[in-house]
mmCIF file of C-alpha atoms in Angstrom:
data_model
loop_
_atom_site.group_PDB
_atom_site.id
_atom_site.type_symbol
_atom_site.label_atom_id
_atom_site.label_comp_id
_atom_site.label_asym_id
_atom_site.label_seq_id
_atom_site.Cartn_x
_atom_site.Cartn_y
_atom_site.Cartn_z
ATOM 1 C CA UNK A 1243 13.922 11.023 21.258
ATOM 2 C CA UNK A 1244 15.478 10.727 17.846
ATOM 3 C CA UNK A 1245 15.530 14.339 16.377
ATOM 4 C CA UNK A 1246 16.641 14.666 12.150
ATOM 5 C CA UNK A 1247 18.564 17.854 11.116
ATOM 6 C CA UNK A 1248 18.963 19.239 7.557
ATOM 7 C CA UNK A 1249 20.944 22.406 7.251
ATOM 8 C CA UNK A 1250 20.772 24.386 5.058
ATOM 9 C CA UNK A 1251 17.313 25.016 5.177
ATOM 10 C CA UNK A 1252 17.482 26.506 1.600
ATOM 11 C CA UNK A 1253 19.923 26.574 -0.944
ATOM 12 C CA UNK A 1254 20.632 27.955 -4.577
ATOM 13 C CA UNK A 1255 23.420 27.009 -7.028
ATOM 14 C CA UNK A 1256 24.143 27.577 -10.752
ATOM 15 C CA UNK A 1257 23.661 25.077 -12.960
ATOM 16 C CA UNK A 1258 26.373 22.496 -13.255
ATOM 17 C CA UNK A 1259 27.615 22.889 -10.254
ATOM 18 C CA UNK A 1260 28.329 19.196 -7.864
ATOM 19 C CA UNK A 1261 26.643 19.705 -4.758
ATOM 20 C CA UNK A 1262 25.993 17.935 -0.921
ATOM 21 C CA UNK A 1263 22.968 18.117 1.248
ATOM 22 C CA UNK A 1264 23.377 17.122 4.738
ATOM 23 C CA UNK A 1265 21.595 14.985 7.180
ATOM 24 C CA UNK A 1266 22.450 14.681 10.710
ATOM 25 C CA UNK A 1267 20.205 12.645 13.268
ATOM 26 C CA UNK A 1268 20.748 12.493 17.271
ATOM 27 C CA UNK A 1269 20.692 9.076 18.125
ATOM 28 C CA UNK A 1270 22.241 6.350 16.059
ATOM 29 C CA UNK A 1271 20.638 3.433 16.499
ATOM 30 C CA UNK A 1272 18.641 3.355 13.374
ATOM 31 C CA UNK A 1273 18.111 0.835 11.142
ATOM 32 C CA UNK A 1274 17.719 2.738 7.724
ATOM 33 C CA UNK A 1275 18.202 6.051 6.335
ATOM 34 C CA UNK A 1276 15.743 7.370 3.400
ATOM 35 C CA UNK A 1277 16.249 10.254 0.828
ATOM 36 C CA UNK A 1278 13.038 11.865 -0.976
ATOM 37 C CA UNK A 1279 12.472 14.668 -3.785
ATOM 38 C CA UNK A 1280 9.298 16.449 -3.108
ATOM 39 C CA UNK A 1281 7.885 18.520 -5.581
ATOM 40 C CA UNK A 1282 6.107 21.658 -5.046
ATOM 41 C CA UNK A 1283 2.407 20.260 -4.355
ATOM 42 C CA UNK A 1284 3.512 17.138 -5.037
ATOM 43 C CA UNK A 1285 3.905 14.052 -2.746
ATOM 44 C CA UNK A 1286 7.351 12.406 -1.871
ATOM 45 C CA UNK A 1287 9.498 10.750 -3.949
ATOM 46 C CA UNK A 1288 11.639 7.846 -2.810
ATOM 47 C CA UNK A 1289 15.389 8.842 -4.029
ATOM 48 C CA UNK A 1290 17.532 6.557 -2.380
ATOM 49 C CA UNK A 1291 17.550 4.027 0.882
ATOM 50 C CA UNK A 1292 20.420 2.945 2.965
ATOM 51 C CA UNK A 1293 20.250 0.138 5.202
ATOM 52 C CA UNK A 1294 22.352 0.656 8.318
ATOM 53 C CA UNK A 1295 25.144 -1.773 7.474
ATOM 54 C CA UNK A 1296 25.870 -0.002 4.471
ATOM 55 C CA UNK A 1297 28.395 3.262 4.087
ATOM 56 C CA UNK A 1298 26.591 4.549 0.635
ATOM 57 C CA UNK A 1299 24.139 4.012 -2.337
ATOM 58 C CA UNK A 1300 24.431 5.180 -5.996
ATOM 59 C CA UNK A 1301 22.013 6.044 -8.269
ATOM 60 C CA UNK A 1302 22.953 7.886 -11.494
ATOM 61 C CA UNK A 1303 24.070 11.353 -10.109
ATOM 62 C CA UNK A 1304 22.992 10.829 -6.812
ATOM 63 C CA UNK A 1305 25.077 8.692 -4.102
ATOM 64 C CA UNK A 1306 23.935 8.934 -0.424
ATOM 65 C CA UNK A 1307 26.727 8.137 2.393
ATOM 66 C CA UNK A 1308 25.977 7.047 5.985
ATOM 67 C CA UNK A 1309 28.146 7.198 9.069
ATOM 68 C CA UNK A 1310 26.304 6.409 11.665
ATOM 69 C CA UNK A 1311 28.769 6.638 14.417
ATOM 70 C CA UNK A 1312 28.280 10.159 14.228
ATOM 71 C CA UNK A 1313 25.231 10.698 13.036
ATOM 72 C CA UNK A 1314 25.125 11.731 9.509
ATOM 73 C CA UNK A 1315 24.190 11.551 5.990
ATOM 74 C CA UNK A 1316 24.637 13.434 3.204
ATOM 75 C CA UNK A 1317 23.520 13.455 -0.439
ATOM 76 C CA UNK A 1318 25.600 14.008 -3.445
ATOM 77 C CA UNK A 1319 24.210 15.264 -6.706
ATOM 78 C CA UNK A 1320 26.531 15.496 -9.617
ATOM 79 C CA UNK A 1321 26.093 18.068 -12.433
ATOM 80 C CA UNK A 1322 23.388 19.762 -11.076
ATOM 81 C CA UNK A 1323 20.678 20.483 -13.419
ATOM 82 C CA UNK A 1324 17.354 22.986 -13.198
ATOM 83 C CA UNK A 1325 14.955 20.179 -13.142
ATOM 84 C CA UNK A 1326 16.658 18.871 -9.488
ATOM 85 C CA UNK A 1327 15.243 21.924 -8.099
ATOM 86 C CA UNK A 1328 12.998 20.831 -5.429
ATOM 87 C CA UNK A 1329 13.065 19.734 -1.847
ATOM 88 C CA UNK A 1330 14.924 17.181 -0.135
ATOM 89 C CA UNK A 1331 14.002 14.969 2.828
ATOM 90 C CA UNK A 1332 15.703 12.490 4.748
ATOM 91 C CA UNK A 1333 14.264 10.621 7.255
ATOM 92 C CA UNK A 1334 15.453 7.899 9.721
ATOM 93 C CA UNK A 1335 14.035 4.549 10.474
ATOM 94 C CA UNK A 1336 13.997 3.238 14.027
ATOM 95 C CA UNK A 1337 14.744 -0.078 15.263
ATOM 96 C CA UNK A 1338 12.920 -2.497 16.569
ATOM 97 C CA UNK A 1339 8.500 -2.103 17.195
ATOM 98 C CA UNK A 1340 9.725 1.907 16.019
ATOM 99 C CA UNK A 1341 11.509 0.785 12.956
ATOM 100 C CA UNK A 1342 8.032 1.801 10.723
ATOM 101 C CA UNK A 1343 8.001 4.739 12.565
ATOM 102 C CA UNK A 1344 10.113 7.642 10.104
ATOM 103 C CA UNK A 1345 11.044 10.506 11.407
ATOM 104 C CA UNK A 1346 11.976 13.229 8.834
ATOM 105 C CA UNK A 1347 13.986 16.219 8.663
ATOM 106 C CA UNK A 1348 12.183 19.289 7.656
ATOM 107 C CA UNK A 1349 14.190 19.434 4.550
ATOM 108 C CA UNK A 1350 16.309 21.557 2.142
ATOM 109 C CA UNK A 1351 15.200 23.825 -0.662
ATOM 110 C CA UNK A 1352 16.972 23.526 -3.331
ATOM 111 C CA UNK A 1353 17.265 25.910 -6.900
ATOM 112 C CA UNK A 1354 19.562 24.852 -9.162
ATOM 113 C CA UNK A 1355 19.257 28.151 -11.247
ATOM 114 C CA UNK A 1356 20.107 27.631 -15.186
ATOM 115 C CA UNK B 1020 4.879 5.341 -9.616
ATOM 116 C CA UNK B 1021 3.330 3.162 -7.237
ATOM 117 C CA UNK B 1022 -0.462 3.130 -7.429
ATOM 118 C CA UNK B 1023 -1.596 5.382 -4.216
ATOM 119 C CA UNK B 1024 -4.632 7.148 -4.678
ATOM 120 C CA UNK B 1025 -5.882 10.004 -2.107
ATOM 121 C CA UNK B 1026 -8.994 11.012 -1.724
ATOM 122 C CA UNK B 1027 -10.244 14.139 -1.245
ATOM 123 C CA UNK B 1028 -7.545 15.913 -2.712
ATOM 124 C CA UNK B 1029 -8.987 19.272 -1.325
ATOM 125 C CA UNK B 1030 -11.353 20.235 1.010
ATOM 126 C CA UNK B 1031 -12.569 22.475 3.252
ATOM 127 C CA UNK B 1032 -14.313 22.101 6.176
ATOM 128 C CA UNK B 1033 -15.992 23.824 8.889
ATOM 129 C CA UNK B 1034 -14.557 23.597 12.638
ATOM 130 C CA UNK B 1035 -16.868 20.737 14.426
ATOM 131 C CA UNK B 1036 -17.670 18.667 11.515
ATOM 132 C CA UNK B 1037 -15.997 15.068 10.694
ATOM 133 C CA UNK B 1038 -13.958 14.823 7.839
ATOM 134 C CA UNK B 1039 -12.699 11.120 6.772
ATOM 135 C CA UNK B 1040 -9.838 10.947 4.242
ATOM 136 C CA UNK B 1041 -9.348 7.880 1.977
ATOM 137 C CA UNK B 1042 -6.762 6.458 0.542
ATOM 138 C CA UNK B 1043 -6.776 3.544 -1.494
ATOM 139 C CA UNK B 1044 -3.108 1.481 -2.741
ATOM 140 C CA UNK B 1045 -3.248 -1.075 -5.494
ATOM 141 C CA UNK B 1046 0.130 -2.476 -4.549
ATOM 142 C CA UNK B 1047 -1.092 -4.922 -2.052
ATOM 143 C CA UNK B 1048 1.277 -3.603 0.373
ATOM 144 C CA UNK B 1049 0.861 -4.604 3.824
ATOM 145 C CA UNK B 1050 2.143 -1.379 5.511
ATOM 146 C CA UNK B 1051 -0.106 1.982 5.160
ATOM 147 C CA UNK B 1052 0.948 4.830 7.270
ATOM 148 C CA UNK B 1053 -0.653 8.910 7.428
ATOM 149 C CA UNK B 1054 1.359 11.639 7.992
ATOM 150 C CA UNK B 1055 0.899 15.576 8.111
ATOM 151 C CA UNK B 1056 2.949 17.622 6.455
ATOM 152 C CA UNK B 1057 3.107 21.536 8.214
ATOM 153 C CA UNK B 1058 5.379 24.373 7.870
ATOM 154 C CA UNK B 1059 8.008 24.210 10.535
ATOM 155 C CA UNK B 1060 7.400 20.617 11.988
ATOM 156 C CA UNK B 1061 8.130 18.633 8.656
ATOM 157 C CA UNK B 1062 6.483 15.153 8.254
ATOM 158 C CA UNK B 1063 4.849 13.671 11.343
ATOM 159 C CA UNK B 1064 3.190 10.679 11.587
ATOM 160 C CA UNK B 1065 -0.692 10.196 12.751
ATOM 161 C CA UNK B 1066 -1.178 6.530 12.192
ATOM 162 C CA UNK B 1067 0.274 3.137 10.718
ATOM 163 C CA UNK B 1068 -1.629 -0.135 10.002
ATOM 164 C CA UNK B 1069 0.779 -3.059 9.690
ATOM 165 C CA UNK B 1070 -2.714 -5.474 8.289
ATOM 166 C CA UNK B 1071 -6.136 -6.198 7.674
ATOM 167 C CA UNK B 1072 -7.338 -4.463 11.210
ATOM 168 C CA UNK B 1073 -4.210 -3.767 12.351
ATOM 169 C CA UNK B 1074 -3.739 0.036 13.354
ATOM 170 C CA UNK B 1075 -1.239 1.547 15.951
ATOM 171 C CA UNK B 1076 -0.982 5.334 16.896
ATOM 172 C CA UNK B 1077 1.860 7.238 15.858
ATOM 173 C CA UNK B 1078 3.339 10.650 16.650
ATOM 174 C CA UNK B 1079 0.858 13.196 16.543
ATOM 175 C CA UNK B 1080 -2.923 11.100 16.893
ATOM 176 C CA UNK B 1081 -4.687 12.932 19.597
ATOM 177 C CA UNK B 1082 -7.956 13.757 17.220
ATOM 178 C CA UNK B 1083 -8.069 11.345 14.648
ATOM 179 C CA UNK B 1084 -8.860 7.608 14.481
ATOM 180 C CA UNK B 1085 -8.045 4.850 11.566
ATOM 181 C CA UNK B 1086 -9.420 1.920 9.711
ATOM 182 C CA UNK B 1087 -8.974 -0.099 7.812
ATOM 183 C CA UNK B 1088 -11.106 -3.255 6.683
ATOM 184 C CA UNK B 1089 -9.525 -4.248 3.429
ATOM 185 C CA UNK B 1090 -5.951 -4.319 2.344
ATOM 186 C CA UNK B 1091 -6.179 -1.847 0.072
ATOM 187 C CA UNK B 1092 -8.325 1.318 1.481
ATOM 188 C CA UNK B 1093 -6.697 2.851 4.894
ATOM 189 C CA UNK B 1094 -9.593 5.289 6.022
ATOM 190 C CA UNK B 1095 -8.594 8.526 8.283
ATOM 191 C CA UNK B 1096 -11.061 10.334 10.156
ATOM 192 C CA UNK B 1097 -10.950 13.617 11.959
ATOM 193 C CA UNK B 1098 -13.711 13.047 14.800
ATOM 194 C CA UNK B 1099 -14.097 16.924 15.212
ATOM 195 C CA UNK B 1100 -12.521 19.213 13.080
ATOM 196 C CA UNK B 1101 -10.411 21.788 14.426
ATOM 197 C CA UNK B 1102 -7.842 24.483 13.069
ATOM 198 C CA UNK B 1103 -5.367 22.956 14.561
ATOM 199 C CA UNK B 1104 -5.721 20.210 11.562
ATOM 200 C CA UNK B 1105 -5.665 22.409 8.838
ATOM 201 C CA UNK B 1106 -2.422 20.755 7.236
ATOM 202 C CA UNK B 1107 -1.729 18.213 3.810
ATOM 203 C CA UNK B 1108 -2.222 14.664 4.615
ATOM 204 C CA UNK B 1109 -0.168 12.385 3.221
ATOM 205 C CA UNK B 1110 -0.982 8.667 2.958
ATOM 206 C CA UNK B 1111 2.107 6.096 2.399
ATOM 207 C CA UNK B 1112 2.500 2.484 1.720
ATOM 208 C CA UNK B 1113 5.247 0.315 1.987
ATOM 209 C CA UNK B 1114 6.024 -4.010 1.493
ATOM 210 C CA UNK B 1115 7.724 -4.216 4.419
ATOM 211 C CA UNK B 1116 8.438 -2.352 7.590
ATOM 212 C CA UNK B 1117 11.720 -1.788 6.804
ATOM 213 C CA UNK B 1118 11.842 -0.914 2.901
ATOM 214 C CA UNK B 1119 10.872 1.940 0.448
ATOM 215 C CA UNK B 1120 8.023 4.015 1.261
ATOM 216 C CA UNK B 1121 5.963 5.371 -1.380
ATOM 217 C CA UNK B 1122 3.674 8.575 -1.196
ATOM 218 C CA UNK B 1123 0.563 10.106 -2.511
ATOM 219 C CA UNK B 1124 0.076 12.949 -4.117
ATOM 220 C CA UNK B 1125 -1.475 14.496 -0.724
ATOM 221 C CA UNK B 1126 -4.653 16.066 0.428
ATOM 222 C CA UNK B 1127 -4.914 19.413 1.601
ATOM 223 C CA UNK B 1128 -7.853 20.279 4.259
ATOM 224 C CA UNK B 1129 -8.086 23.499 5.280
ATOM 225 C CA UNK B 1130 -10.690 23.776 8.439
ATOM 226 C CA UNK B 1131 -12.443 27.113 9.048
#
């Protein structure tokens, strides 16, 4: 049973500051990888999604690597800035008849404090 | 953002009544997929339609049953309500079953 790790669970950084969330799943035959921003009381927002024959994905000051020979991800974000502060999700899709079937990481907390 | 609307966004409930959450997409997406969203177990998924009458069990369904009659309304229903369900629902759509998935804003049902 695939099982989606995010450590840290929380995690607070001054302003400015270039910082990596991480993303480790348990079984690597996946066929996508998905980063969201969730807002307090908010739904999910779709960051960034990386298809399982790719190694990374850009966009602006975010870039997302995959190695899924051992069974991680992790998400850059350059220049950190207060309004990033939020959570972060990844989540891992399946292959085939469970490849609609995410399964997420419980997420890290992060404050980007001015 | 793409055009998810949830319905209720709040309620609460009494244990023993059935509660039916909507959620209607004007995307024309063919994928529409619930999850639950409580502290210490993350996202889970309840149910996923892949069409027009096309609904498969997911993770955590035990307790709640799906419809959905027309592309663009995906219908959950809590037969009974428990405690147990107390949690924010979150309805998702995607084009493909492979591709972006976009989220609602959520509903939050809290059962007494």
């Amino acid at each position: 049973k695939q099982e989606v790790t995010q450590i840290p669970a929380a995690l607070s950084v001054p302003e400015g500051e270039n910082l990596v969330l991480n993303c480790s799943f348990t079984d690597s035959a996946i066929y996508n990888l998905q980063w969201f921003r969730q807002d307090p009381g908010k739904g999910l927002t779709s960051l960034l999604l990386i298809q399982s024959s790719q190694r990374e994905q850009t966009s602006g000051r975010l870039n997302a690597s995959l190695d899924k020979s051992s069974g991680r991800s992790t998400l850059y974000i350059a220049a950190s800035q207060p309004g990033d502060s939020a959570t972060y999700l990844c989540a891992v899709g399946g292959q085939g008849d469970s490849s609609y079937k995410l399964i997420f990481g419980s997420g890290t907390r992060l404050l980007v404090r001015p | 953002d793409a055009g998810i609307t949830q319905s209720p966004r709040h309620k609460v409930t009494e244990t023993g009544t059935p509660v039916t959450l909507r959620c209607h997409q004007t995307e024309n997406h063919r994928y529409m997929y619930w999850y639950r969203q409580d502290p210490g177990h993350g996202l889970r998924l309840i149910h996923y339609s892949y069409g027009v009458k096309d609904t498969d069990k997911g993770e955590v369904s035990d307790g709640y049953s799906v419809s959905r009659s027309k592309t663009e309304d995906f219908l959950l229903t809590l037969e009974s309500a428990t405690s147990s369900q107390t949690s924010v629902y979150f309805c998702a759509i995607s084009p493909t079953d492979r591709g972006t998935i976009y989220f609602g804003e959520g509903s939050w049902l809290t059962v007494v």
